[in-house]
Short mmCIF file of C-alpha atoms in Angstrom, two decimals:
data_model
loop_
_atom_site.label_atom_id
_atom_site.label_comp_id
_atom_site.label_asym_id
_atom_site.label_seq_id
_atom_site.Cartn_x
_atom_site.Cartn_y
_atom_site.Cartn_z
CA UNK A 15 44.21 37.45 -32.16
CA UNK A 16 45.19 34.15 -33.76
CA UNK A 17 48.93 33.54 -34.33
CA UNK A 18 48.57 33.38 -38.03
CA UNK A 19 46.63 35.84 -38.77
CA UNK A 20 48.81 38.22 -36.55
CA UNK A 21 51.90 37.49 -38.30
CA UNK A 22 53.61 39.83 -40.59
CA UNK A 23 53.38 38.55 -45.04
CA UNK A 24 56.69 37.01 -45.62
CA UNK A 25 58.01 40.25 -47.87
CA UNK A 26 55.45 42.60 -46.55
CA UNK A 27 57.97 45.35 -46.66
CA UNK A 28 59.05 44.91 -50.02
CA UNK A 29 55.04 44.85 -51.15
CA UNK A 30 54.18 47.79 -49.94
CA UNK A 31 57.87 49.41 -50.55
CA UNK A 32 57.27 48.46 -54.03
CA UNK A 33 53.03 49.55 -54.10
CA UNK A 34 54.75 52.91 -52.38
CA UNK A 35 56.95 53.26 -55.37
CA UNK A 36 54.59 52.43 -58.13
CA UNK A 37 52.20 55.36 -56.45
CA UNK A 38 54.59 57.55 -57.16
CA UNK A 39 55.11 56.61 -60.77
CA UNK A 40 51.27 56.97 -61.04
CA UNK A 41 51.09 60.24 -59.41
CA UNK A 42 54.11 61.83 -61.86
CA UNK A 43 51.21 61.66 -64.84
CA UNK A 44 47.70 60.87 -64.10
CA UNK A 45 47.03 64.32 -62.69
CA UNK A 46 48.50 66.18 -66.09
CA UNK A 47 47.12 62.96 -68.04
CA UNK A 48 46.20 64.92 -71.16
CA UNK A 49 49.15 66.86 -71.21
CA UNK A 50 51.55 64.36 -70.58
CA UNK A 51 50.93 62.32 -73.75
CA UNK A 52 50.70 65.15 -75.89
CA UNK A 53 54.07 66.23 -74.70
CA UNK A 54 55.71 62.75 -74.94
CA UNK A 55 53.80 62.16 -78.39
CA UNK A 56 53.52 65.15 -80.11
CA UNK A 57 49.98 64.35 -81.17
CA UNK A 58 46.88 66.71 -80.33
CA UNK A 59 44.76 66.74 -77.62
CA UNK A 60 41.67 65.70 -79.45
CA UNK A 61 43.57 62.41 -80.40
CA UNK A 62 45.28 62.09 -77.05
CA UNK A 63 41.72 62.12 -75.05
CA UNK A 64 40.14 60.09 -78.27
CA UNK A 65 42.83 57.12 -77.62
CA UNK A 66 42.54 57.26 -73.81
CA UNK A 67 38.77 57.27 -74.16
CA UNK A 68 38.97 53.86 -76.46
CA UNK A 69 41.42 52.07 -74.47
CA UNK A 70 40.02 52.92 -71.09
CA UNK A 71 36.78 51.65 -72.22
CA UNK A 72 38.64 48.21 -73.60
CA UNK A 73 40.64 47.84 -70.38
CA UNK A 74 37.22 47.85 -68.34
CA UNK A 75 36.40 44.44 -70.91
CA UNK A 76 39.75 43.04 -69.95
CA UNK A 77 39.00 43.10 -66.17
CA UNK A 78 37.13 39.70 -66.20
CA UNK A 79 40.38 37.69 -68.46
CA UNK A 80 42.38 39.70 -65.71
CA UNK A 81 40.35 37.51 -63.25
CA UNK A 82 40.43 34.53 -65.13
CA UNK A 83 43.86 34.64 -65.27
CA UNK A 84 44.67 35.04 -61.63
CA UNK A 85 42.44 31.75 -60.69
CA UNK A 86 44.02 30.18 -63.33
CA UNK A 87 48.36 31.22 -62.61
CA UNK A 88 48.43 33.02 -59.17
CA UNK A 89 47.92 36.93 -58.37
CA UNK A 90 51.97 37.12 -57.68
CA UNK A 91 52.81 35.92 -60.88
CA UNK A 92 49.89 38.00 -63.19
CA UNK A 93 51.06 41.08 -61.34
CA UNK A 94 54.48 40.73 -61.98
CA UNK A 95 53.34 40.57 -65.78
CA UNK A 96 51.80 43.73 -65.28
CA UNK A 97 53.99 45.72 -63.31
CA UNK A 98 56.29 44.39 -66.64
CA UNK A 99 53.66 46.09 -69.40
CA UNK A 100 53.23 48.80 -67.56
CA UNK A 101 57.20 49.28 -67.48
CA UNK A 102 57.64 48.88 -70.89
CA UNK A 103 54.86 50.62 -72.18
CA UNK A 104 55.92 54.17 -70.34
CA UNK A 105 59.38 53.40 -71.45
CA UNK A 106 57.66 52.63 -74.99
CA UNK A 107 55.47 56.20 -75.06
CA UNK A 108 58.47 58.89 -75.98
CA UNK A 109 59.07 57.10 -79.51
CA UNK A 110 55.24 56.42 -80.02
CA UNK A 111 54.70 59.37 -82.52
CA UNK A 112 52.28 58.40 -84.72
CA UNK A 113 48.89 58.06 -83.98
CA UNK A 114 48.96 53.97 -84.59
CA UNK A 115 52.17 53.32 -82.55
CA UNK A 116 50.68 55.63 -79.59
CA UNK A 117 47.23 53.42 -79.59
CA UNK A 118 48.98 50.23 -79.49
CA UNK A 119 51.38 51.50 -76.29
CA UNK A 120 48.46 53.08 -74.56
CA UNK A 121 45.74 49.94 -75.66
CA UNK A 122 48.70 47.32 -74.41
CA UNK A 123 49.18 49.98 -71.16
CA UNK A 124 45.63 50.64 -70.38
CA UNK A 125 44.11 46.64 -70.16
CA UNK A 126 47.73 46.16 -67.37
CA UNK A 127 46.31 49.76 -65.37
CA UNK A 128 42.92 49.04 -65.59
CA UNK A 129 43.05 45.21 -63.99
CA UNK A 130 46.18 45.91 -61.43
CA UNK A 131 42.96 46.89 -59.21
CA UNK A 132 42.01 43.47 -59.29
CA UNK A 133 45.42 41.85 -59.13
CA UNK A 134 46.79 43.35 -56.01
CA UNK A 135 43.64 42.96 -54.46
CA UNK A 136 43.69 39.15 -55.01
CA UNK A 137 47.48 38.90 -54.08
CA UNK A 138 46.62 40.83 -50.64
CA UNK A 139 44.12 37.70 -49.90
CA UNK A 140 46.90 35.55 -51.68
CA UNK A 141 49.90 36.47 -49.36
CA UNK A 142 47.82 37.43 -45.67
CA UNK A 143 45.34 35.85 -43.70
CA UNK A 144 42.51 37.44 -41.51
CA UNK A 145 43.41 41.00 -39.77
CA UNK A 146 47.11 41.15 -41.99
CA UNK A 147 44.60 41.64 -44.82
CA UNK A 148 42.67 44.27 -43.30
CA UNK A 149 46.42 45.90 -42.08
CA UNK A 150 47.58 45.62 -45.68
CA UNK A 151 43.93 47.19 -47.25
CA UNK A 152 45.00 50.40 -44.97
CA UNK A 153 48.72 50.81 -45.54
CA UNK A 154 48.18 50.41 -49.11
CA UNK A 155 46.08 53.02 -49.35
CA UNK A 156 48.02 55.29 -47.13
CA UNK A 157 51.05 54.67 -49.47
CA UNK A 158 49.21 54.78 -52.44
CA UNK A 159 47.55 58.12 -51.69
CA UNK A 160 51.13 59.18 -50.21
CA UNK A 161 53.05 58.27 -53.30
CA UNK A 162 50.92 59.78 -55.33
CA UNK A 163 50.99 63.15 -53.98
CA UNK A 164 54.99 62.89 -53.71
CA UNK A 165 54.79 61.78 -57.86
CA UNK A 166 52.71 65.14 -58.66
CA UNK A 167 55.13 67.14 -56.64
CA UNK A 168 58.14 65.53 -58.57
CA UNK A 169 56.75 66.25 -61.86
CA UNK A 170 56.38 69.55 -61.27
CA UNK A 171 59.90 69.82 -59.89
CA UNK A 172 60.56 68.23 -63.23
CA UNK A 173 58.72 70.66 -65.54
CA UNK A 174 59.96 73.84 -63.30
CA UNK A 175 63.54 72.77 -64.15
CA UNK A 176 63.17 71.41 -68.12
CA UNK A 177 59.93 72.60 -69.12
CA UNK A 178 57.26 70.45 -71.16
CA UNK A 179 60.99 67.76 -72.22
CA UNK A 180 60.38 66.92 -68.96
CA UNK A 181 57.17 64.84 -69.43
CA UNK A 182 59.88 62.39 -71.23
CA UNK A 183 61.91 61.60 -68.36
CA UNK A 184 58.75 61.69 -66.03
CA UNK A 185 57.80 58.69 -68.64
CA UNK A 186 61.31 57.06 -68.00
CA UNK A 187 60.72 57.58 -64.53
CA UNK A 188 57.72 55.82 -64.42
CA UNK A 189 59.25 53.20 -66.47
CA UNK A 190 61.86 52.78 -63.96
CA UNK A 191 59.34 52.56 -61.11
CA UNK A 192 57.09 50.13 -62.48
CA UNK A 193 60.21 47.43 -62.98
CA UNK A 194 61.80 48.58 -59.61
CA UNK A 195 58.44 47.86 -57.73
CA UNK A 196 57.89 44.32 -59.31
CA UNK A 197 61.35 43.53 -58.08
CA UNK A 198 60.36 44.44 -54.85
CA UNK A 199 56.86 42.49 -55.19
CA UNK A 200 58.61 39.32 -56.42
CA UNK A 201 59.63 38.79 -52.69
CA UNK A 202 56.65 38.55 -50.82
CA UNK A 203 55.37 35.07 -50.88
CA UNK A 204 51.98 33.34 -50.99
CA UNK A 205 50.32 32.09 -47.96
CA UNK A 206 48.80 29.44 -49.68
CA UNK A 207 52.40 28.07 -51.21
CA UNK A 208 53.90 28.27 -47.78
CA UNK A 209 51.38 26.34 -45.82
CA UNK A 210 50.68 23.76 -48.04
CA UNK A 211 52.59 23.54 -50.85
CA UNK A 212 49.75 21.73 -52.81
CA UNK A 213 48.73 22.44 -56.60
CA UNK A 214 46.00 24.85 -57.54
CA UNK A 215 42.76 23.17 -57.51
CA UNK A 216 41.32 23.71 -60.87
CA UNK A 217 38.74 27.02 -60.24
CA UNK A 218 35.50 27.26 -61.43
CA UNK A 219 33.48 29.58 -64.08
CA UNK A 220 32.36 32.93 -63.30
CA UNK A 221 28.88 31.39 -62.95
CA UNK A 222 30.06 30.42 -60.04
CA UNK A 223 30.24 33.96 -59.12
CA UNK A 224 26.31 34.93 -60.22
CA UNK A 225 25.39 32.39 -58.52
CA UNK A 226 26.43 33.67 -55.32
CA UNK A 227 23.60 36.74 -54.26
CA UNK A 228 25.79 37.12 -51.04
CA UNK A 229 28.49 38.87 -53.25
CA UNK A 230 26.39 39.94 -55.14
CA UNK A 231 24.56 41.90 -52.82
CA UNK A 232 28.08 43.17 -51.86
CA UNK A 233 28.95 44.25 -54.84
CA UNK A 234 26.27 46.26 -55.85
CA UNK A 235 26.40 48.07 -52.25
CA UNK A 236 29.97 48.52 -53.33
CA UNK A 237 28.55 50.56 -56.00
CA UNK A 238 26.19 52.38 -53.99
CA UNK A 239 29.27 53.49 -51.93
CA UNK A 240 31.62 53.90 -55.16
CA UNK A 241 30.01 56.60 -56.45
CA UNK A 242 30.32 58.74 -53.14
CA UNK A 243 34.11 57.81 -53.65
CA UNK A 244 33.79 59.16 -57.00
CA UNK A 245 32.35 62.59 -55.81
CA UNK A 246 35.49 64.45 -54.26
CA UNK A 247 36.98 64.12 -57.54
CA UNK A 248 33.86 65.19 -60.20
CA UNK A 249 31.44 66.84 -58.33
CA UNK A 250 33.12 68.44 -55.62
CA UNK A 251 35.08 70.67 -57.91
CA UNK A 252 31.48 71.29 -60.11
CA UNK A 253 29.51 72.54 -57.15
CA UNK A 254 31.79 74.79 -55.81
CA UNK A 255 32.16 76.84 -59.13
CA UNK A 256 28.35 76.50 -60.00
CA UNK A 257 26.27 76.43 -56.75
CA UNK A 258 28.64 77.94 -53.82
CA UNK A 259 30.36 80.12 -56.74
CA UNK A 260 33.62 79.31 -54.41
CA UNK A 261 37.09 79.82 -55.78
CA UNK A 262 38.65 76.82 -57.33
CA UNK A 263 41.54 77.41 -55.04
CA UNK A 264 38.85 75.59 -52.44
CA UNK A 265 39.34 72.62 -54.52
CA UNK A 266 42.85 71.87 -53.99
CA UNK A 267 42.73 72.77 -50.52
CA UNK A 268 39.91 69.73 -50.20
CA UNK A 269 42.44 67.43 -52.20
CA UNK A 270 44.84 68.61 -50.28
CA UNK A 271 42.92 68.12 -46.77
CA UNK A 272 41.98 64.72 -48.19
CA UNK A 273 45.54 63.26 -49.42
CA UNK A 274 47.18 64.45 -46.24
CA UNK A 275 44.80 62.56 -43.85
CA UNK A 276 44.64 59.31 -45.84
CA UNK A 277 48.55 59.22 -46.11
CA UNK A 278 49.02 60.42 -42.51
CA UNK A 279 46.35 58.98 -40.30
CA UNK A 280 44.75 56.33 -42.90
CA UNK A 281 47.01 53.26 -40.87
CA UNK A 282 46.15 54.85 -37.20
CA UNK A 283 42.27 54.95 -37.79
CA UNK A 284 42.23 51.16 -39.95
CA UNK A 285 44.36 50.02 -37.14
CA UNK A 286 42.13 51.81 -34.35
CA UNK A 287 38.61 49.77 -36.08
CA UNK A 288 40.59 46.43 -36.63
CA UNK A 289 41.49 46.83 -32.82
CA UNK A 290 37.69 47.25 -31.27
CA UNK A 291 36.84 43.95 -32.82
CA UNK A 292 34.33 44.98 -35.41
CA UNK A 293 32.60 43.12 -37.88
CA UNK A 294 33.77 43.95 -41.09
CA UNK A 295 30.05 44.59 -42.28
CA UNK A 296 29.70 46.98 -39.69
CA UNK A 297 32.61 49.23 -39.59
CA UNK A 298 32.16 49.31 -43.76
CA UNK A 299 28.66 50.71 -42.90
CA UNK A 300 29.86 52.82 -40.44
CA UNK A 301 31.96 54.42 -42.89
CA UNK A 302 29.26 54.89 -45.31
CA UNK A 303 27.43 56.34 -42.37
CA UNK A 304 29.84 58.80 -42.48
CA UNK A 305 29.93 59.45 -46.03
CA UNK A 306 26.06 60.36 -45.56
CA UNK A 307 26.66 62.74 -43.01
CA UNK A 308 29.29 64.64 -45.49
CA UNK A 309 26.82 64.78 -48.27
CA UNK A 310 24.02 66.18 -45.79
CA UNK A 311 26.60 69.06 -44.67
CA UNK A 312 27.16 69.95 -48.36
CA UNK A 313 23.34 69.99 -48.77
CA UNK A 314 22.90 72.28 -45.74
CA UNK A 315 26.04 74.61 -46.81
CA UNK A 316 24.04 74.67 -50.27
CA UNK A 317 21.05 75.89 -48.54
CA UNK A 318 22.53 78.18 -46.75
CA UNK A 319 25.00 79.59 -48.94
CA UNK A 320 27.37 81.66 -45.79
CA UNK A 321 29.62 83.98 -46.36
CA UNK A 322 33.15 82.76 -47.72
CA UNK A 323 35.19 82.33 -44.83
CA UNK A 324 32.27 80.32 -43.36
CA UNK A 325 32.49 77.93 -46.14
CA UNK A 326 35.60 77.85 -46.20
CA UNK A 327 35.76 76.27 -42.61
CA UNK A 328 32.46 74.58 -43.40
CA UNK A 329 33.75 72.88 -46.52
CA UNK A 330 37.30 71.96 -44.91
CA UNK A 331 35.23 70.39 -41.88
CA UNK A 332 32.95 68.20 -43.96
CA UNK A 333 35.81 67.16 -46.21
CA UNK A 334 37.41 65.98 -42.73
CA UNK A 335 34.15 63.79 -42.29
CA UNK A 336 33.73 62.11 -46.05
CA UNK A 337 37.84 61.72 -45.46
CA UNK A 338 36.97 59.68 -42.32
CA UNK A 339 33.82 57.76 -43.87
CA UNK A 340 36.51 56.84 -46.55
CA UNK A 341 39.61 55.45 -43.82
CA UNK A 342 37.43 53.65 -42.10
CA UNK A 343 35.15 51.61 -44.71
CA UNK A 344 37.88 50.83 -47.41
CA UNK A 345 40.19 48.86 -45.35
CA UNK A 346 37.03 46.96 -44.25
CA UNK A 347 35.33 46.69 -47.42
CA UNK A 348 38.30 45.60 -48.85
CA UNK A 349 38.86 43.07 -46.85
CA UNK A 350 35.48 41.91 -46.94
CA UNK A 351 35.59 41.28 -50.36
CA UNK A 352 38.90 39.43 -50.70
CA UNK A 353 37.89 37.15 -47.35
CA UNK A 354 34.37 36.77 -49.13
CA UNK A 355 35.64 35.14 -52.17
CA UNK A 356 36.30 31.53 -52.42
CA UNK A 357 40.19 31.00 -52.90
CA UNK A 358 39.77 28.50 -56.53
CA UNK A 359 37.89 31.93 -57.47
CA UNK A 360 38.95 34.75 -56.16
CA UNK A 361 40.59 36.25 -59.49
CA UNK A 362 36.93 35.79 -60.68
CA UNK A 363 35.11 37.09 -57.39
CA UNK A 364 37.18 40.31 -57.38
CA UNK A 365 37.15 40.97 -61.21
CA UNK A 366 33.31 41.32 -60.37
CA UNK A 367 33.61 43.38 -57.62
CA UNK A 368 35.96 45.62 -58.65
CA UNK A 369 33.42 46.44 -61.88
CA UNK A 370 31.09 48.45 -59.72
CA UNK A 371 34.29 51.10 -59.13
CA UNK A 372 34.68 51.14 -62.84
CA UNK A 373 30.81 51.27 -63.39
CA UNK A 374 30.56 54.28 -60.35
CA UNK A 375 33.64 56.14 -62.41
CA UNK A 376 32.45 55.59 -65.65
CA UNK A 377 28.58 56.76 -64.53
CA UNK A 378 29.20 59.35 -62.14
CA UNK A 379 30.07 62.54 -64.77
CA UNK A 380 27.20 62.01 -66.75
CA UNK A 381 24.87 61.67 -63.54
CA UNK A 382 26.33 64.14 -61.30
CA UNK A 383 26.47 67.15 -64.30
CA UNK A 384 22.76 66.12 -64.76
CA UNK A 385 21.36 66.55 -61.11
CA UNK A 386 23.81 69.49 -60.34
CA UNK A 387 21.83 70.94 -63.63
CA UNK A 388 18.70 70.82 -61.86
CA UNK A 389 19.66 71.79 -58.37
CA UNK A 390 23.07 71.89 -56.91
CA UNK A 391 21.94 69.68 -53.71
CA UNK A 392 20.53 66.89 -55.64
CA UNK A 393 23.20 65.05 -56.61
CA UNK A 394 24.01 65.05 -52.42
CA UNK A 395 20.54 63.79 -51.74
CA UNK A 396 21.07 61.76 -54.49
CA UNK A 397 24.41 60.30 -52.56
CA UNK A 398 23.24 60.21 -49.52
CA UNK A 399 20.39 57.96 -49.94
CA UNK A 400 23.05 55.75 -52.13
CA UNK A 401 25.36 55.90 -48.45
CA UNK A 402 22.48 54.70 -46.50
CA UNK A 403 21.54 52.11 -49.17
CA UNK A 404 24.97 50.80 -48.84
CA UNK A 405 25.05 50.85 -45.09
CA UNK A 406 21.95 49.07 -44.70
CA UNK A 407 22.74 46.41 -47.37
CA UNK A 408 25.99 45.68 -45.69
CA UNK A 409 23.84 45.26 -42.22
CA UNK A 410 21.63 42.88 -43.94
CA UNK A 411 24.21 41.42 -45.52
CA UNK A 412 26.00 40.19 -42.64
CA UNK A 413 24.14 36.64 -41.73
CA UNK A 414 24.83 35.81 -45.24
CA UNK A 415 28.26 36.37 -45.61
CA UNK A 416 31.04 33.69 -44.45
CA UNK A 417 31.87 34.17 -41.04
CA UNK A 418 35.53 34.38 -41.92
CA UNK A 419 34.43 37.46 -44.44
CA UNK A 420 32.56 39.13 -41.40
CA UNK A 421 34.96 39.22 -38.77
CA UNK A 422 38.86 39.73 -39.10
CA UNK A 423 39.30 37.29 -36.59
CA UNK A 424 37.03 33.80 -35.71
CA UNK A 425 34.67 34.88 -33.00
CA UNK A 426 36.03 33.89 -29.49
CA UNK A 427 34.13 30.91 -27.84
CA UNK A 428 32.37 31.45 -24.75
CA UNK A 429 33.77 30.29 -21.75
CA UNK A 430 32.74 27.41 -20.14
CA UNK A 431 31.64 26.59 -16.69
CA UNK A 432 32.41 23.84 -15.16
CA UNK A 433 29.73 21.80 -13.32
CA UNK A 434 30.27 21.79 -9.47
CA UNK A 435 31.65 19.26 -7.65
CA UNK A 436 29.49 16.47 -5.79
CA UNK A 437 29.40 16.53 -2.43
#
């Protein structure tokens, strides 16, 4: 392992102090999302879920500007302007009564949520160089799925103590957290800055990105693997109620199950792949490996249909498999993607690749309610040929790729012999 690339980001602590601390603002009101704005609003659901519906839907056109704007000023300094909206839109939402005031916050609030995706990706291939980005891809995860679990439990600390009034300091609070962590993100400084020192080169247009089937490719088996990511969360909960006619306390077990290994172990596995040496295309499609053999367990369990303590055990045990498929290919794929962009063009590169999440969200209700409405294992076949799409595109995609995108570290040089001496 190369010096540089082994070194800790100037500031690393304070990043991920500060992405820890943001998670937690997060978690104190996307799982009670409805709720939470009617509270701090006083306006009804139907306009609540309208408004969200709008804005979420304008945020996803932002995304590209959001790239733009990184090639153009830096990932540091665009996400310290959106760790700033963010900050002052929560702190903005308790006097946002009115239905016009409430869409302007949550418009303003949604295009800053919707591209920080984007952002911190491109300041993670901004501030770290070969495995440090891979290192950074897993703790941030492990915080963010950490921090949001300790944000849900403090809300409902919150409510148990003031009721619904609560959901206005929770909005405080997340005003709070959103400033505190860009403080703490202000510290960590760019490679490129402290290497060099030279200006930006001016960055291309996002032809430059179409033109590049590579990342393409990449991106669309992103998607292929996005919507597998999108299935603990929409169809998980679906087919136990419909198909396995489970309780829905089976649900938050799963979450549980999920959130606990990602926080706990999520560093230890990343750490355990970026160790062995692995290509980054390869552990990636290993993990979608795995999320194939998690969909083929639920479509087996839906054949079978045991009795409830079997499923139980059954359920918990392939939920421990997709949670695996998911540790080890999202550091990897992560990384991929940031090392696979051109530097002038990252902003742009990511902004692309981080539309085939938002597509895979955005899709996967619609398609999962209409396969589980013909047969409750379809939408699992369905996934499963998506996972081994992925993992073979990734496989293929490999000779294609840069060679500083495929492996976290340059490939060693083969040692060599020296000729024998004359006699």
């Amino acid at each position: 392992m190369n010096a540089v690339s082994a070194a800790r980001v100037e500031g690393e602590r304070s990043l991920l102090l500060g992405i820890g601390i943001s998670a937690v603002g997060i978690g104190m009101y996307v799982p009670f999302s409805l709720v939470f704005f009617h509270h701090v609003t006083g306006l009804s659901f139907t306009l609540v879920g309208l408004v969200l519906t709008v804005t979420g839907v304008a945020g996803l056109i932002f995304m590209p500007l959001a790239g733009t704007a990184v090639d153009r000023f830096g990932a540091k300094k665009v996400n310290l302007v959106l760790y700033g909206i963010r900050a002052v839109g929560f702190a903005l939402y308790p006097f946002a009564g009115s239905l016009p005031a409430f869409a302007a916050v949550a418009l303003v609030t949604a295009l800053a949520d919707r591209s920080f995706g984007v952002v911190q990706q491109s300041l993670i291939g901004e501030v770290a160089q070969g495995s440090a980005r891979d290192r950074l891809q897993a703790s941030t995860r492990a915080l963010q799925n950490a921090g949001m679990g300790a944000g849900a439990l403090l809300v409902s600390g919150v409510l148990g103590l003031w009721g619904t009034g609560g959901f206005t300091y929770t909005a405080w609070a997340n005003a709070l957290a959103f400033a505190l962590a860009g403080l703490l993100v202000s510290r960590v400084r760019p490679v490129r800055a402290a290497a060099t020192g030279s200006a930006r080169p001016a960055p291309a247009g996002y032809r430059t990105v179409l033109r590049d089937r590579p990342f393409l490719g990449l991106t669309a088996a992103n998607f292929l693997t996005a919507l597998g990511y999108a299935a603990l969360s929409v169809l998980f909960p679906l087919y136990l109620s419909t198909w396995l006619a489970a309780p829905d306390s089976l649900t938050g077990a799963a979450f549980t199950v999920n959130t606990a290994l990602c926080a706990g172990v999520g560093v230890l596995i990343a750490g355990r792949v970026r160790r062995s040496g692995a290509r980054r295309t390869r552990s990636a499609a290993l993990g979608a490996l795995l999320f194939a053999a998690a969909f083929v367990g639920q479509i087996v369990l839906g054949t079978l249909r045991p009795g409830q303590t079997v499923t139980l055990v059954a359920l918990l045990a392939i939920v421990v498999v997709y949670t695996l498929g998911e540790l080890v290919h999202s550091p990897s794929g992560g990384a991929l993607s940031v090392s696979a962009a051109p530097e002038a063009v990252r902003g742009r590169y990511l902004a692309t690749y981080q539309l085939s999440y938002s597509l895979a969200t955005a899709l996967a209700p619609a398609l999962f309610t209409a396969l589980l409405s013909v047969d409750g294992r379809l939408p699992w076949a369905v996934l499963t040929v998506a996972a081994l799409g992925a993992a073979l595109a990734l496989l293929r995609l490999e000779r294609h790729l840069p060679a500083e995108a495929v492996h976290a570290e340059p490939p060693a040089a083969a040692p060599r012999t020296l000729a024998p001496a004359a006699a």
